Amino acid sequence: MFLPPAKLSLFSVACAAFCLMSGTASADVTVISFGGSNQKAQVKAYYEPFMKTTGSKLVTGEYNGEQAKIKAMVEAKNVSWDVVEVESPELARGCEEGLYEKLDMGKIGAKKDFVPAAVSECGIGLFVWSTVLAYNGEALKTAPTSWADFWDLKKFPGKRGLRKGAKFTLEFALLADGVTPEDVYKVLGTKAGVERAFKKLDQIKPSIQWWEAGAQPPQLLAAGDVVMTTAYNGRIATAQKEGKKQLKIVWTNNIYDFDSWAIPVGAPNKTDAYKFIAFASKPENQKVFASEIPYGPTNLKGTALVDKAIAAELPTAPQNMKGALASNTPFWVEHGEDLEQRFNAWAAK
Amino acid sequence: MEKDNVMSSLTATILTEMHTENSASLKDQLRRAERMKKLRYGALILPLALFLLLTFVWPIAALLKRSVDNPEIVGAFPVTSSLLHNWNGKALPDEATFVAFADELGKTKGTPPLAAAAKRLNMEQPGFRSVMMHSARAMPPETGTSPKDALIAADSRWGEIATWQFLARNASPYTARYLLASVDRKYDEQGNIVAADEDEAIYVDVLVRTFEMSFVVTVCCLLLGFPLAYMMASQPPKIANVIMIFVLLPFWTSILVRVAAWIVLLQSQGLVNQALMAMGIIHEPLQLVFNRVGVYIAMVHILLPFMILPLYSVMKGISPTYVRAAQSLGCPPLRSFWKVYFPQALPGVGAGGLLVFILCMGYYITPALLGSPKEQMASYFVAFYTNQTINWGMAAALSAILFVATLVLYMVYSKLVGSPDVASKAR
């Protein structure tokens, strides 16, 4: 083929650029997760072994679950994330609103291997986590045993930590007010029930210290800023491992939920995104994750592999599941915005 | 001076042209030459004008539009919307509306437009999302059943006039509901504007709080900054420069670092509390952070340079001879300061005050980190709606209210001070 030199060089430059672009695109998978000790465990269990076995490069990052970023990327058709860790209500909403790809389970694993609730249209469960009552054993003489104790300022004087938001805060208020776990969402679905939850929260409002990031509760407890707090079970376990033995967990009426992997619509490297998700769903890798941070595997075979000592610390352990409440995703998809708005108004007064 | 140059070069060109072409009148040529000059000057500022248009005017216009945009229902159900537009609202809509709605529900089933419409309606009536979703799942109707029966079978609410009135109310391309919600107002069932429920009303309080906190911070900055600026202006340059470096040093440090440092200093086991307790001034730690006190301390610290710099530059230009003259004529020191010095420093006070106040109004990170929910200002809720609930209409409406408040403030300021040219006075 004969081309004039100028055209030839232009052609080769274009070709080189194209090869370079496609080269980087096939090499990198961008995985975004919630940071902190959760991400550290993911590095050990998933990121490093994945890079070793497949030879592809992972770009990792963290976010706080804000869907706005993903929405903006998808709307602008300029998506730079391949795999994202999302919570259940956001996943359900994002799936309906076209933010996440409908997943092809065939590329991930056999559906029957997973906890049924972990498999949804746009996501595959990554782990089961739980919000529990945690307390500082040095600051309290007697151990609290229930959410009613959390509300008992006379018996357990001191500040309480709660996550700044309506989700789970309202459930705990109702549980403390004597509503049984089975009835919590039924009661919360009525106007009177919402009223009741906020009335209950009024009782301890001056003693509440609000937290926002999962890393805060263990810090607040250890520094003595609060005597009791709601917390993610994995964060407390990590703090215990780091030597803060005085931090204790009460499992009574904990609320558990899944975090899932999802692929944003228009992800640049879908093929490898699937490969990564499949890799992270394998029982042997989920086992490593669970021993790094005690969040329950979603792969049933993975649960079987976990050491006995660690298994007792997982939200999925039978004794921890007793009286536990599954977060009601449809309820929060439906009432989330309304209740968060009401919560904001209440908290600001 | 410049004008004279322009004029002389202008007349020169005109004169040379007159030699070659005598037919056109002098007036016309002058006008043409002037027009050319204007165009040339215009071309020079064109890039800046375009830049401002693209980065300033257009985003603000887009933001204001977004605060009244209501594309969801009209976008998902265009035919139903136009039919409902002509519906009288007295009885159930006619068969054609049911057919159109059933058809459009079926078409949008499982797609983002339906989700967006359901989310929009859920905003007005919590729980309506699932009505839309399970109605859509029942569409299209099985052969033999009329769309009307199928819809009512899917959810009995489609047989009620109120439901259709609700849908019709929201099926217009523009709405004032976000702007109304930003001032704690809403539409009732009949479409009248009423006050929001007491336990949902929040934004009027938040706006009042935003103004109140901005005002307190501005006054504190003025009280602290004025004496310092005065001292700097009256010192020899060597000392003034050293003080200036002390003012500017924190100004160059990242705002997050400074806020984090304040947490370390002010928390209950922090340095300030420990020092006060060691000295025996207090016996229990004071609550200095995660409340109003902490936010004020940090905001005043962060915004102080914005007060000091304009004050200093104005004070630097005030000749000390005026006060001396007043005093030599028998005016007591305080009175001569107040009557002679202060009026000359007023433009600096105005510029600094306005700058600090407007910056305060948009403050987000400091109250978010150092305050409790009771210290959050309007911008916190803008961020909340943008990031957390992805309700961009509400975020835009709150920003629009803040924007208008700032404009009004600026107008009041320029009325009071007389000239809107703050920048040149602060120079």
Coordinates of N, CA, C and O in Angstrom, one line a residue, chain B residues 45-56:
Chain B
I45 N -12.7 42.2 24.4 CA -13.3 41.7 25.6 C -14.2 40.5 25.2 O -14.8 39.9 26.1
L46 N -14.3 40.2 24.0 CA -15.2 39.1 23.6 C -14.9 37.7 24.3 O -15.8 37.1 24.8
P47 N -13.6 37.3 24.3 CA -13.3 36.1 25.0 C -13.8 36.1 26.4 O -14.4 35.1 26.9
L48 N -13.6 37.2 27.1 CA -14.0 37.3 28.5 C -15.5 37.2 28.6 O -16.0 36.5 29.5
A49 N -16.2 37.9 27.7 CA -17.6 37.9 27.8 C -18.1 36.5 27.5 O -19.0 36.0 28.2
L50 N -17.5 35.8 26.6 CA -18.0 34.4 26.3 C -17.7 33.5 27.5 O -18.5 32.7 27.8
F51 N -16.5 33.7 28.1 CA -16.1 32.9 29.2 C -17.2 33.1 30.3 O -17.6 32.1 30.9
L52 N -17.5 34.3 30.6 CA -18.5 34.6 31.7 C -19.8 34.0 31.3 O -20.5 33.4 32.2
L53 N -20.2 34.1 30.1 CA -21.5 33.6 29.7 C -21.6 32.1 29.9 O -22.5 31.5 30.4
L54 N -20.5 31.4 29.5 CA -20.4 30.0 29.6 C -20.3 29.5 31.1 O -20.9 28.4 31.4
T55 N -19.5 30.2 31.9 CA -19.2 29.6 33.2 C -20.0 30.3 34.3 O -20.0 29.8 35.4
F56 N -20.7 31.4 34.0 CA -21.4 32.1 35.1 C -22.9 32.2 34.8 O -23.7 31.7 35.5

